[in-house]
Coordinates of C-alpha atoms and ligand atoms in Angstrom, one line a residue:
M136 CA 163.4 208.4 -27.5
T137 CA 164.8 206.6 -30.5
E138 CA 162.6 203.6 -30.2
T139 CA 160.1 203.2 -33.0
F140 CA 157.2 202.3 -30.9
A141 CA 154.8 200.0 -32.7
P142 CA 151.4 201.1 -31.3
R143 CA 150.5 197.8 -29.8
D144 CA 147.7 198.7 -27.5
L145 CA 148.0 197.0 -24.1
H146 CA 144.4 197.8 -23.4
S147 CA 142.7 196.2 -26.3
H148 CA 142.1 192.6 -27.5
A149 CA 141.4 193.9 -31.0
N150 CA 143.5 193.0 -34.1
P151 CA 143.3 196.2 -36.2
G152 CA 146.6 195.4 -37.8
E153 CA 144.9 192.5 -39.7
V154 CA 141.2 193.6 -39.9
R155 CA 140.3 197.2 -39.2
V156 CA 136.7 198.4 -38.5
R157 CA 135.9 201.6 -40.5
H158 CA 132.1 202.2 -39.9
L159 CA 129.5 201.2 -37.4
E160 CA 125.7 201.1 -37.7
L161 CA 123.9 200.9 -34.4
D162 CA 120.3 200.1 -33.7
L163 CA 119.6 200.4 -29.9
E164 CA 116.6 200.5 -27.7
V165 CA 117.0 202.3 -24.3
D166 CA 115.3 200.0 -21.7
F167 CA 115.1 201.9 -18.4
Q168 CA 113.2 199.1 -16.7
R169 CA 116.0 196.6 -17.3
R170 CA 118.7 199.2 -17.3
A171 CA 120.0 197.9 -20.7
L172 CA 120.7 199.0 -24.2
R173 CA 119.4 196.2 -26.5
G174 CA 119.9 195.9 -30.3
S175 CA 122.6 195.4 -32.8
A176 CA 125.8 196.7 -34.2
I177 CA 126.9 196.2 -37.8
L178 CA 130.7 196.7 -38.1
Q179 CA 132.1 197.4 -41.6
F180 CA 135.7 196.5 -41.9
E181 CA 138.7 196.3 -44.2
R182 CA 141.3 193.7 -44.3
R183 CA 144.8 195.0 -43.9
D184 CA 146.2 191.5 -44.1
A185 CA 144.6 189.6 -47.0
A186 CA 145.0 186.3 -45.2
A187 CA 143.2 187.5 -42.0
S188 CA 140.5 185.1 -41.1
V189 CA 139.3 186.5 -37.7
L190 CA 137.9 189.8 -36.5
R191 CA 138.6 190.3 -32.8
L192 CA 136.5 192.9 -30.9
D193 CA 136.5 194.2 -27.3
T194 CA 133.5 193.6 -25.1
R195 CA 132.8 193.9 -21.4
S196 CA 129.8 192.2 -19.8
L197 CA 127.8 192.2 -23.0
D198 CA 125.2 189.5 -23.5
I199 CA 125.9 188.5 -27.1
R200 CA 122.8 187.0 -28.6
G201 CA 124.1 186.2 -32.1
V202 CA 126.8 187.1 -34.6
E203 CA 126.5 187.0 -38.4
T204 CA 129.1 187.9 -41.0
G205 CA 128.1 189.6 -44.3
G206 CA 129.6 189.9 -47.7
P207 CA 128.7 189.5 -51.4
A208 CA 126.9 186.2 -50.5
G209 CA 124.7 187.9 -47.9
W210 CA 124.5 187.3 -44.2
S211 CA 125.5 184.0 -42.6
R212 CA 125.5 182.9 -39.0
A213 CA 129.1 182.9 -37.5
A214 CA 130.7 180.4 -35.1
W215 CA 131.7 183.3 -32.7
E216 CA 133.6 182.8 -29.5
L217 CA 133.8 184.9 -26.4
G218 CA 137.1 184.6 -24.5
P219 CA 137.6 184.7 -20.8
A220 CA 136.7 188.0 -19.0
D221 CA 139.9 189.8 -18.0
P222 CA 139.2 192.0 -15.0
I223 CA 140.7 195.1 -16.8
L224 CA 140.2 194.4 -20.5
G225 CA 136.9 192.5 -20.6
A226 CA 136.4 189.6 -23.0
A227 CA 137.5 189.3 -26.6
L228 CA 134.8 188.4 -29.1
S229 CA 136.3 186.5 -32.0
V230 CA 134.4 186.2 -35.2
P231 CA 135.7 183.8 -38.0
L232 CA 135.4 185.5 -41.4
R233 CA 134.7 183.9 -44.8
S234 CA 136.8 185.3 -47.7
G235 CA 134.9 188.2 -49.2
D236 CA 133.1 189.1 -45.9
D237 CA 133.3 192.9 -45.2
R238 CA 130.9 193.2 -42.3
V239 CA 129.8 191.6 -39.1
R240 CA 126.5 192.0 -37.3
V241 CA 126.4 191.5 -33.5
A242 CA 123.0 191.3 -31.7
Y243 CA 123.5 192.1 -28.0
T244 CA 122.3 193.5 -24.7
T245 CA 124.4 195.5 -22.3
G246 CA 124.9 194.2 -18.8
P247 CA 123.2 195.7 -15.8
A248 CA 126.5 196.9 -14.4
A249 CA 128.0 198.2 -17.7
S250 CA 131.0 200.2 -16.7
G251 CA 130.4 202.9 -19.4
L252 CA 126.8 203.6 -18.6
Q253 CA 125.0 205.2 -15.7
W254 CA 121.3 204.7 -15.2
L255 CA 119.8 207.2 -12.9
E256 CA 116.5 206.9 -11.0
P257 CA 114.2 209.9 -11.3
A258 CA 115.2 210.9 -7.7
Q259 CA 118.8 211.4 -8.9
T260 CA 117.8 214.0 -11.5
A261 CA 116.9 217.7 -11.1
G262 CA 113.4 217.1 -12.3
K263 CA 112.7 214.0 -10.2
R264 CA 110.2 212.7 -12.6
Q265 CA 112.1 210.9 -15.4
P266 CA 115.0 208.5 -15.4
F267 CA 118.3 209.5 -17.1
L268 CA 121.0 207.6 -18.9
F269 CA 124.5 208.7 -19.9
S270 CA 127.6 207.1 -21.1
Q271 CA 131.3 207.7 -20.2
S272 CA 133.4 205.7 -22.7
Q273 CA 136.9 207.0 -21.9
A274 CA 139.2 205.3 -21.3
I275 CA 138.1 201.7 -22.1
H276 CA 134.4 201.6 -21.3
A277 CA 132.9 201.9 -24.8
R278 CA 133.3 198.1 -25.0
S279 CA 130.7 197.8 -22.2
W280 CA 128.0 199.3 -24.5
V281 CA 129.2 198.6 -28.0
P282 CA 131.3 195.6 -29.3
V283 CA 134.2 197.6 -30.9
Q284 CA 137.9 197.7 -31.5
D285 CA 138.3 199.7 -28.4
T286 CA 141.7 201.3 -29.0
P287 CA 142.2 205.0 -29.7
A288 CA 144.4 203.9 -32.6
V289 CA 141.2 202.9 -34.6
R290 CA 138.9 205.5 -35.8
V291 CA 135.4 204.9 -37.2
T292 CA 132.4 206.8 -38.6
Y293 CA 129.0 205.7 -37.4
E294 CA 125.3 206.0 -37.8
A295 CA 122.7 205.1 -35.2
T296 CA 119.0 204.7 -34.5
V297 CA 118.1 205.0 -30.9
R298 CA 114.7 204.3 -29.4
T299 CA 113.5 205.7 -26.1
P300 CA 110.2 206.0 -24.3
S301 CA 108.3 208.5 -26.4
D302 CA 108.4 211.4 -23.9
L303 CA 112.2 211.3 -23.6
V304 CA 115.0 212.6 -25.7
A305 CA 118.1 210.7 -26.9
L306 CA 121.4 212.5 -27.7
M307 CA 124.6 211.3 -29.2
G308 CA 128.0 212.8 -29.9
A309 CA 127.0 213.1 -33.6
S310 CA 124.8 215.1 -35.9
G311 CA 121.0 214.7 -35.5
N312 CA 120.5 215.8 -31.9
P313 CA 116.9 217.1 -31.6
T314 CA 116.4 220.7 -30.6
G315 CA 112.6 220.5 -30.5
G316 CA 110.2 217.6 -30.9
R317 CA 110.2 214.2 -29.1
G318 CA 109.0 211.0 -30.6
G319 CA 111.0 208.2 -29.2
T320 CA 113.0 207.4 -32.3
Y321 CA 116.1 209.3 -33.0
R322 CA 118.6 209.0 -35.9
F323 CA 122.2 210.1 -35.7
R324 CA 125.2 210.2 -38.1
M325 CA 128.8 210.8 -37.2
P326 CA 130.6 211.8 -40.4
Q327 CA 134.0 212.5 -38.8
R328 CA 136.2 209.5 -37.9
I329 CA 136.5 209.1 -34.1
P330 CA 138.0 206.5 -31.8
A331 CA 135.6 204.4 -29.7
Y332 CA 136.3 206.3 -26.5
L333 CA 134.6 209.3 -28.0
M334 CA 131.3 207.5 -28.6
A335 CA 128.6 209.0 -26.4
I336 CA 124.9 208.5 -25.7
A337 CA 122.5 210.1 -23.3
A338 CA 118.7 209.9 -22.7
G339 CA 116.3 211.7 -20.4
D340 CA 114.0 214.6 -20.0
I341 CA 116.3 217.1 -21.8
G342 CA 115.7 220.6 -23.1
F343 CA 117.8 222.8 -25.5
E344 CA 118.8 226.4 -25.7
P345 CA 120.9 227.9 -28.5
L346 CA 124.0 229.7 -27.6
G347 CA 125.2 230.8 -31.1
P348 CA 124.8 229.9 -34.7
R349 CA 126.7 226.6 -34.3
S350 CA 126.5 226.0 -30.5
G351 CA 123.9 225.3 -27.9
V352 CA 123.3 223.7 -24.5
Y353 CA 121.3 220.7 -23.5
A354 CA 120.2 220.0 -19.9
E355 CA 117.2 219.1 -17.9
P356 CA 114.5 221.7 -18.3
S357 CA 115.0 223.2 -14.9
V358 CA 118.7 223.6 -15.5
V359 CA 119.0 224.6 -19.1
G360 CA 118.4 228.4 -18.7
R361 CA 121.0 228.7 -16.0
A362 CA 123.4 226.7 -18.1
A363 CA 122.8 228.9 -21.2
A364 CA 123.6 232.0 -19.1
E365 CA 126.8 230.4 -17.7
F366 CA 128.1 229.3 -21.1
S367 CA 127.1 232.4 -23.1
D368 CA 130.7 233.0 -24.1
T369 CA 131.0 229.6 -26.0
E370 CA 130.9 231.1 -29.5
K371 CA 133.6 233.7 -28.5
M372 CA 135.7 230.8 -27.2
M373 CA 135.3 228.9 -30.5
E374 CA 136.3 232.0 -32.5
A375 CA 139.4 232.5 -30.3
A376 CA 140.4 228.8 -30.7
E377 CA 140.0 229.1 -34.5
R378 CA 142.1 232.2 -34.7
L379 CA 144.9 230.3 -32.9
Y380 CA 144.7 226.8 -34.3
G381 CA 142.6 226.8 -37.5
P382 CA 139.0 225.9 -38.3
Y383 CA 136.7 224.0 -36.0
R384 CA 136.1 220.8 -37.9
W385 CA 133.2 219.2 -36.2
D386 CA 130.3 221.5 -37.5
R387 CA 128.4 222.0 -34.3
Y388 CA 129.6 222.4 -30.7
D389 CA 126.9 221.6 -28.1
I390 CA 127.2 221.0 -24.4
L391 CA 125.1 218.6 -22.4
V392 CA 124.9 219.4 -18.7
L393 CA 124.4 216.1 -16.8
P394 CA 123.0 215.4 -13.4
P395 CA 125.6 215.8 -10.5
S396 CA 126.7 212.1 -10.4
F397 CA 128.7 212.6 -13.6
P398 CA 132.2 211.5 -12.4
F399 CA 134.2 214.0 -14.3
G400 CA 134.3 217.8 -14.9
G401 CA 133.7 217.3 -18.6
M402 CA 134.1 214.8 -21.3
E403 CA 135.0 216.0 -24.8
N404 CA 132.6 213.9 -26.8
P405 CA 132.8 215.4 -30.3
R406 CA 130.0 217.8 -31.1
L407 CA 128.5 217.2 -27.7
T408 CA 130.7 218.0 -24.6
F409 CA 129.3 216.3 -21.5
A410 CA 129.7 218.6 -18.4
T411 CA 129.2 218.5 -14.7
P412 CA 126.6 220.8 -13.2
T413 CA 129.2 221.8 -10.6
V414 CA 130.6 224.4 -13.0
L415 CA 127.4 226.3 -12.9
A416 CA 128.7 228.9 -10.4
G417 CA 126.4 231.7 -11.6
D418 CA 129.3 234.0 -12.4
K419 CA 131.2 232.2 -15.2
S420 CA 134.1 231.7 -12.9
L421 CA 134.5 228.0 -13.7
V422 CA 134.0 228.1 -17.5
A423 CA 137.6 227.3 -18.1
L424 CA 136.2 223.8 -18.1
I425 CA 134.3 224.6 -21.4
A426 CA 137.5 226.1 -22.8
H427 CA 139.2 222.8 -22.0
E428 CA 136.6 220.6 -23.6
L429 CA 136.4 222.8 -26.6
A430 CA 140.2 222.7 -26.9
H431 CA 139.9 218.9 -27.2
S432 CA 138.3 219.6 -30.6
W433 CA 141.9 220.1 -31.7
S434 CA 144.0 218.2 -29.2
G435 CA 142.6 214.8 -28.5
N436 CA 139.6 214.6 -30.9
L437 CA 141.4 215.8 -34.0
V438 CA 144.9 214.6 -33.1
T439 CA 144.5 211.6 -30.8
N440 CA 146.7 209.7 -28.4
A441 CA 147.3 206.3 -30.1
T442 CA 147.5 204.4 -26.8
W443 CA 146.7 205.4 -23.2
S444 CA 150.4 205.7 -22.4
D445 CA 150.3 208.7 -24.7
F446 CA 147.4 210.3 -22.8
W447 CA 149.5 213.4 -22.1
L448 CA 149.3 214.2 -25.8
N449 CA 145.6 214.7 -25.3
E450 CA 145.5 216.3 -21.9
G451 CA 148.8 218.3 -21.7
F452 CA 148.1 219.9 -25.1
T453 CA 144.5 220.6 -24.1
T454 CA 145.3 222.2 -20.8
Y455 CA 147.8 224.4 -22.5
I456 CA 145.3 225.4 -25.2
E457 CA 142.5 225.8 -22.6
R458 CA 144.6 228.6 -21.0
R459 CA 145.3 230.2 -24.4
I460 CA 141.5 230.3 -25.1
V461 CA 140.9 231.8 -21.6
E462 CA 143.6 234.4 -22.2
E463 CA 141.9 235.4 -25.5
V464 CA 138.4 235.7 -24.0
Y465 CA 139.0 236.7 -20.4
G466 CA 142.5 238.3 -20.5
S467 CA 146.0 237.4 -19.3
D468 CA 145.3 238.0 -15.6
T469 CA 142.8 235.2 -15.5
A470 CA 144.8 232.8 -17.7
G471 CA 147.9 233.6 -15.5
M472 CA 146.1 232.7 -12.3
E473 CA 144.9 229.4 -13.8
A474 CA 148.5 228.6 -14.8
V475 CA 149.7 229.3 -11.3
L476 CA 147.0 227.2 -9.7
G477 CA 147.7 224.5 -12.2
R478 CA 151.4 224.5 -11.2
Q479 CA 150.3 224.1 -7.6
D480 CA 148.1 221.1 -8.5
L481 CA 151.2 219.6 -10.2
E482 CA 153.4 220.1 -7.1
E483 CA 150.7 218.3 -5.1
E484 CA 150.6 215.4 -7.5
L485 CA 154.4 215.2 -7.5
A486 CA 154.3 214.9 -3.7
R487 CA 151.8 212.2 -3.8
L488 CA 152.6 210.0 -6.9
D489 CA 155.0 207.2 -7.3
D490 CA 157.9 207.9 -9.7
R491 CA 156.4 205.8 -12.5
D492 CA 153.2 207.9 -12.4
E493 CA 155.2 211.1 -12.7
V494 CA 156.3 210.2 -16.2
L495 CA 154.4 211.9 -19.1
H496 CA 154.9 208.9 -21.4
I497 CA 153.5 206.6 -18.7
D498 CA 153.9 202.8 -18.3
L499 CA 150.5 201.3 -17.8
T500 CA 151.5 197.6 -18.2
G501 CA 149.0 195.5 -16.2
R502 CA 147.0 198.5 -15.1
D503 CA 143.7 200.1 -15.9
P504 CA 144.3 203.2 -17.9
D505 CA 141.9 205.1 -15.5
E506 CA 144.8 204.8 -13.0
G507 CA 146.9 207.0 -15.2
A508 CA 144.2 209.8 -15.2
T509 CA 145.8 211.9 -12.5
R510 CA 146.4 215.7 -12.8
L511 CA 150.0 214.9 -13.9
P512 CA 149.6 214.5 -17.6
Y513 CA 147.4 217.6 -17.7
E514 CA 149.7 220.0 -15.8
K515 CA 153.1 218.6 -16.5
G516 CA 152.2 218.3 -20.2
A517 CA 150.9 221.9 -20.3
L518 CA 154.1 223.1 -18.5
F519 CA 156.2 221.3 -21.1
L520 CA 154.4 223.1 -23.9
R521 CA 154.6 226.4 -22.2
T522 CA 158.3 225.9 -21.8
L523 CA 158.6 225.3 -25.5
E524 CA 156.4 228.4 -26.2
E525 CA 158.7 230.6 -24.1
L526 CA 161.8 229.3 -25.8
A527 CA 160.5 229.5 -29.4
G528 CA 158.5 232.7 -29.0
R529 CA 154.7 232.7 -29.1
K530 CA 154.3 233.5 -32.8
R531 CA 156.6 230.6 -33.9
F532 CA 155.1 228.2 -31.4
D533 CA 151.5 229.0 -32.5
E534 CA 152.4 228.4 -36.1
F535 CA 154.0 225.1 -35.1
L536 CA 150.9 223.9 -33.3
R537 CA 148.6 225.0 -36.1
R538 CA 150.7 223.0 -38.6
Y539 CA 150.8 220.0 -36.2
F540 CA 147.0 219.9 -36.0
D541 CA 146.7 220.1 -39.8
H542 CA 149.4 217.5 -40.4
F543 CA 147.9 214.9 -38.0
A544 CA 144.3 215.8 -38.4
F545 CA 141.9 212.8 -37.8
Q546 CA 144.9 210.5 -36.9
S547 CA 146.0 208.8 -33.7
I548 CA 149.7 209.3 -32.9
T549 CA 152.3 208.1 -30.4
T550 CA 154.6 210.1 -28.2
A551 CA 157.5 209.0 -30.5
E552 CA 155.7 210.4 -33.5
F553 CA 155.1 213.7 -31.8
V554 CA 158.7 213.9 -30.7
A555 CA 159.9 213.2 -34.3
Y556 CA 157.6 215.9 -35.6
L557 CA 158.8 218.3 -32.9
R558 CA 162.4 217.7 -33.7
E559 CA 161.9 218.3 -37.3
H560 CA 159.6 221.3 -37.2
L561 CA 160.5 223.2 -34.1
L562 CA 163.7 222.2 -32.4
G563 CA 166.0 222.0 -35.5
G564 CA 168.7 224.4 -36.5
D565 CA 172.2 225.0 -35.1
G566 CA 172.6 227.4 -32.2
S567 CA 168.9 227.3 -31.5
K568 CA 167.9 227.8 -27.9
L569 CA 165.5 225.0 -28.5
A570 CA 168.2 222.5 -29.2
S571 CA 168.8 222.5 -25.4
V572 CA 165.2 221.4 -24.5
P573 CA 165.6 218.3 -22.3
L574 CA 163.2 216.1 -24.2
E575 CA 164.1 212.8 -22.6
E576 CA 164.0 214.3 -19.1
G577 CA 160.7 216.1 -19.8
I578 CA 158.8 213.2 -21.3
E579 CA 160.3 210.0 -20.1
R580 CA 161.4 210.7 -16.5
P581 CA 159.7 211.6 -13.2
G582 CA 159.7 215.0 -11.7
V583 CA 159.9 218.4 -13.6
P584 CA 163.1 219.6 -15.2
A585 CA 164.7 222.6 -13.4
S586 CA 164.5 224.6 -16.7
A587 CA 160.7 224.3 -16.9
A588 CA 158.7 227.5 -17.2
Q589 CA 157.6 229.1 -13.9
P590 CA 154.2 230.7 -14.3
A591 CA 153.6 233.8 -12.1
S592 CA 150.6 235.9 -11.3
E593 CA 150.8 239.3 -9.5
N594 CA 147.2 238.9 -8.3
L595 CA 147.9 235.6 -6.7
R596 CA 151.1 236.9 -5.2
R597 CA 149.1 239.6 -3.4
V598 CA 146.5 237.1 -2.2
A599 CA 149.3 234.8 -0.9
H600 CA 150.6 237.8 1.1
A601 CA 147.1 238.5 2.5
A602 CA 146.9 234.8 3.6
E603 CA 150.3 235.1 5.4
E604 CA 149.1 238.2 7.1
W605 CA 145.8 236.5 8.1
T606 CA 147.8 233.6 9.6
R607 CA 149.8 236.1 11.7
G608 CA 146.5 237.5 13.0
R609 CA 146.2 240.5 10.7
C610 CA 142.8 239.6 9.4
E611 CA 141.5 242.9 8.2
P612 CA 143.1 243.1 4.7
A613 CA 141.7 239.7 3.7
K614 CA 138.4 240.5 5.2
S615 CA 138.0 243.7 3.2
D616 CA 139.3 242.2 0.0
F617 CA 137.6 238.8 0.0
P618 CA 134.2 240.0 -1.4
R619 CA 136.0 241.5 -4.5
W620 CA 138.2 238.5 -5.1
T621 CA 137.5 236.2 -8.0
T622 CA 137.1 232.5 -7.5
H623 CA 140.8 232.0 -8.4
E624 CA 141.9 234.5 -5.8
R625 CA 139.7 233.0 -3.1
L626 CA 141.1 229.5 -3.9
Q627 CA 144.6 230.8 -3.6
F628 CA 143.8 232.4 -0.3
L629 CA 142.4 229.2 1.1
R630 CA 145.3 227.1 -0.3
R631 CA 147.9 229.5 1.3
L632 CA 146.4 229.3 4.8
P633 CA 147.9 226.6 7.1
A634 CA 146.9 223.2 5.8
A635 CA 145.2 222.3 9.1
P636 CA 144.1 225.5 10.8
S637 CA 143.2 225.6 14.4
A638 CA 139.6 225.3 15.6
E639 CA 139.6 229.0 16.3
Q640 CA 141.0 229.9 12.9
L641 CA 138.4 227.7 11.2
R642 CA 135.6 229.4 13.1
D643 CA 136.9 232.8 12.2
L644 CA 137.3 231.9 8.5
D645 CA 133.7 230.6 8.4
R646 CA 132.3 233.6 10.2
D647 CA 134.1 236.1 8.0
F648 CA 133.9 234.4 4.6
Q649 CA 130.7 232.2 4.9
L650 CA 132.6 229.2 3.6
T651 CA 130.3 226.4 4.7
R652 CA 127.5 228.1 2.8
S653 CA 129.5 228.7 -0.4
T654 CA 127.6 227.5 -3.5
N655 CA 130.8 227.5 -5.6
A656 CA 131.8 223.9 -5.8
E657 CA 135.6 224.6 -6.0
I658 CA 135.5 226.9 -2.9
A659 CA 133.3 224.5 -1.0
F660 CA 135.6 221.7 -1.8
Q661 CA 138.8 223.5 -0.7
W662 CA 137.0 224.5 2.5
L663 CA 135.7 221.1 3.3
L664 CA 139.2 219.7 2.9
M665 CA 140.4 222.1 5.6
A666 CA 137.4 221.5 7.8
I667 CA 138.2 217.7 7.8
R668 CA 141.8 218.4 8.6
G669 CA 140.9 220.7 11.5
G670 CA 138.0 218.7 12.8
Y671 CA 135.5 221.6 12.3
A672 CA 132.2 220.1 13.3
P673 CA 129.9 222.9 12.0
A674 CA 130.8 221.9 8.4
D675 CA 129.9 218.2 9.0
A676 CA 126.4 218.5 7.6
R677 CA 127.6 220.3 4.5
L678 CA 130.3 217.7 4.0
E679 CA 127.8 215.0 3.9
E680 CA 125.4 216.9 1.6
F681 CA 128.4 217.6 -0.7
L682 CA 129.6 214.0 -0.8
V683 CA 126.1 212.5 -1.3
G684 CA 124.9 215.1 -3.8
I685 CA 128.0 215.2 -6.1
G686 CA 129.8 212.4 -7.8
R687 CA 132.6 214.3 -9.5
R688 CA 135.7 212.3 -8.8
K689 CA 138.0 215.4 -8.6
F690 CA 136.1 216.5 -5.5
I691 CA 135.0 213.3 -3.7
K692 CA 138.3 211.4 -4.0
P693 CA 140.5 213.8 -2.0
L694 CA 137.7 214.3 0.6
Y695 CA 137.4 210.6 1.2
E696 CA 141.2 210.2 1.2
E697 CA 141.4 213.0 3.9
L698 CA 138.7 211.4 6.0
V699 CA 140.3 208.0 6.2
K700 CA 143.4 209.4 7.7
S701 CA 141.9 209.2 11.2
E702 CA 139.9 206.4 12.8
A703 CA 136.9 208.6 13.5
G704 CA 137.1 210.0 10.0
R705 CA 137.2 206.5 8.5
R706 CA 133.9 205.6 10.4
R707 CA 132.4 208.9 9.2
A708 CA 133.5 208.2 5.6
A709 CA 131.9 204.7 5.7
E710 CA 128.7 206.1 7.1
I711 CA 128.5 208.8 4.4
Y712 CA 129.5 206.4 1.6
R713 CA 126.7 204.1 2.5
K714 CA 124.3 206.8 1.6
A715 CA 126.3 208.2 -1.4
R716 CA 127.3 204.9 -3.1
P717 CA 124.0 204.1 -4.8
G718 CA 124.0 207.5 -6.5
Y719 CA 127.6 207.3 -7.7
H720 CA 128.8 206.4 -11.2
P721 CA 130.5 203.0 -11.5
I722 CA 133.9 204.8 -12.1
A723 CA 133.5 206.8 -8.9
V724 CA 132.3 203.7 -7.0
D725 CA 135.5 201.9 -8.1
T726 CA 137.6 204.9 -6.9
V727 CA 136.0 205.2 -3.5
D728 CA 135.8 201.4 -2.9
R729 CA 139.6 201.4 -3.3
I730 CA 140.0 204.3 -0.8
L731 CA 137.8 202.6 1.8
G732 CA 139.3 199.3 1.1
S733 CA 136.1 197.4 0.5
G734 CA 132.9 197.2 -1.3
A735 CA 131.4 199.0 1.7
Ligands
ZN118 ZN1 140.7 216.9 -21.0

């Protein structure tokens, strides 16, 4: 832990130590026919090394049409060079600079398979009439739609002009998102400094409904009403987070609900969270996802991991804060259940992952950072913070976190910087219980320290008991309680049943609890996993519908992994995937290709 870790980013070609980009001006046309963004980016930079003579940017499959450099003497064509395309990093764009230059203009078009963009056919949307485009820049996909210094250590402000067909709406994670008229030309400005992975764009037939004075929801017109009802507690969540961690610093907080192929639950694009429609359960039971994305307004977006090895600083903190927001708004029972289910997720990951991937401060040498995006940094990180909270006491720990966010606001920091701050501001003092916190063990080693906090929930304990009884053949208690149980309790019940129930048990479960018909994505997922394990044929059609209709990686990855465990299942998986693949996002395609061992 004593190393002074120079934040050399393994996942970027850029040279921000010499020349650092500070501001972007984008001018982009959204071409749905060619599935391309076409236009230019002006990058304003400052020299950190006066002798620096080259600006190096990250790109991936961009068609570069020309590069100019600009300074007091005006614009001048540059002898730019594109390096070889690395399969993980993409290609470095090197631009020689004249002395006095302070900007570069790159004219470019995105490639048809840009890893950070998904182009949807009208048939893949709820409305079925208009195409849809959305971006997913994290971890290193921004470079596939903007030539940038694509490292979280570099923060920029930006402005953008985006042109779409005149009946469509464009949105960005910025100010300027339209709440009414359409015209085909949209202007955005992002006044807060952000790393490239938080740049976001979307376009489609999109409506808006306000949620509060500074929040609202965007979605396709047929979805926006349902989404507004589901997310009506957003303003309350913002107020709760502000009470705990200080003012919300991004002006507005809006949510864009995407079509179901969005590969993640949510993406914390500043000012405009992108969210999966699979959280629209109709009863707010899955809105912890919004608490999570909102929490990123402090942990991740305000104080940012400097490299992808420090990813746990984003996600562990955010998962901890998410549960604090849930506790404020929905009470400690709900937050307690989420912590227990999270601890179960962590145990599952620990059983599955290699040692090197169980380390919070993960080594990603030679790997795509998307490989480090397991549940581990979320749940092990949250548990680490919860352990600190229990030792320090809530009041003291809350004050610590609030000061931490102020201290590092709008900066990108490494694990070593966090640890130094933690030592100085929380752990110090002789005889402190906190002096015994096993930092090295908690952050740099696999597994979980024996002294880690052990979340408990009385509700879930009762449900686990009901599951045991049910397994022993005493089905009545669960049968009478199930209708009153929350989503969390139902999930716990299913998880506590035998992993591969018998055919008879599966039939009884489905008859008593209508699981194949569940419209709650979390419940349906848990059930389908059991149905695959137990070879329960009546759920086959639902499984196919689920896998073809939804592209959220959290759900589809374990289901395909379960399928390929048997020969018949593997054939089934390949058959379903043939139908599903054209609708999946490039990131999900990459994941499932790996599971099925081919480009199917
Ligand atoms: Zn997150």
